[in-house]
Amino acid sequence: MASLVEAIDAVLPQTQCGACDYPACRPYAEAIARGEAPINQCPPGGDRVVALLASLTSRELLPLREPWRPATVALIRELDCIGCTLCIQACPVDAIVGASKQMHTVIAAECNGCERCLPPCPVDCIDLQPLAERSDAEQQRLAAQWRSRYEAREARLAAEPARRERRLAERRKSHAAHEAAPATVSTTPDGRAVDRRAVLQAAIDRMKSQRGG
């Protein structure tokens, strides 16, 4: 079955759009191989992909469940963008760049036209621009690129909890070391010993008191 999954996944367009009712192309390929999913649920693939899937699985050729979805690229109307980052979080191939409360933009060469950035946008500032029909060779090249970017993103997201926990542990360790550090003592010109950390804390406390007053 593994070889069948690989063969099915290889003919899917790798847009990772979810229009097939599965979260990405690979889960859809696995469901087809298990006999759980119809072969006609890939609008970006169109009739061509349905025919290939029918041949691979020896199933009856079916019409597309939804209309064919031609190639497009997302375009953010940057003057309308509010920098919410929701489209960045939704993009399955990391084709959108930006920062919180800053203008976002789409890397056109990486965009797969999946449309996943459209629903979460609160100001409806993303448009889809039609593209010329691609050759089979170009489509295969882009499918490999999108699969690679999707897998890299999934690996990054899967590793993020562990990275976050390591950062928190390092902060706790640093804070504990700071608390355990001995007082920093210096000597004044008249020979008195002064704890500089205590003096600094006293100054901070006075500032807080004055602001409160």
PDB file of C-alpha atoms in Angstrom, residues 81-84 98-104:
ATOM      1  CA  CYS A  81      -3.381  45.172   5.248  1.00  0.00           C
ATOM      2  CA  ILE A  82      -3.590  45.641   9.037  1.00  0.00           C
ATOM      3  CA  GLY A  83      -0.759  43.229   9.875  1.00  0.00           C
ATOM      4  CA  CYS A  84      -2.839  40.685  11.774  1.00  0.00           C
ATOM      5  CA  GLY A  98       5.372  40.132   7.370  1.00  0.00           C
ATOM      6  CA  ALA A  99       5.220  40.895  11.074  1.00  0.00           C
ATOM      7  CA  SER A 100       2.539  41.812  13.579  1.00  0.00           C
ATOM      8  CA  LYS A 101       1.029  45.234  12.790  1.00  0.00           C
ATOM      9  CA  GLN A 102       3.287  45.488   9.745  1.00  0.00           C
ATOM     10  CA  MET A 103       2.374  45.183   6.078  1.00  0.00           C
ATOM     11  CA  HIS A 104       2.374  41.633   4.689  1.00  0.00           C
TER      12      HIS A 104
END
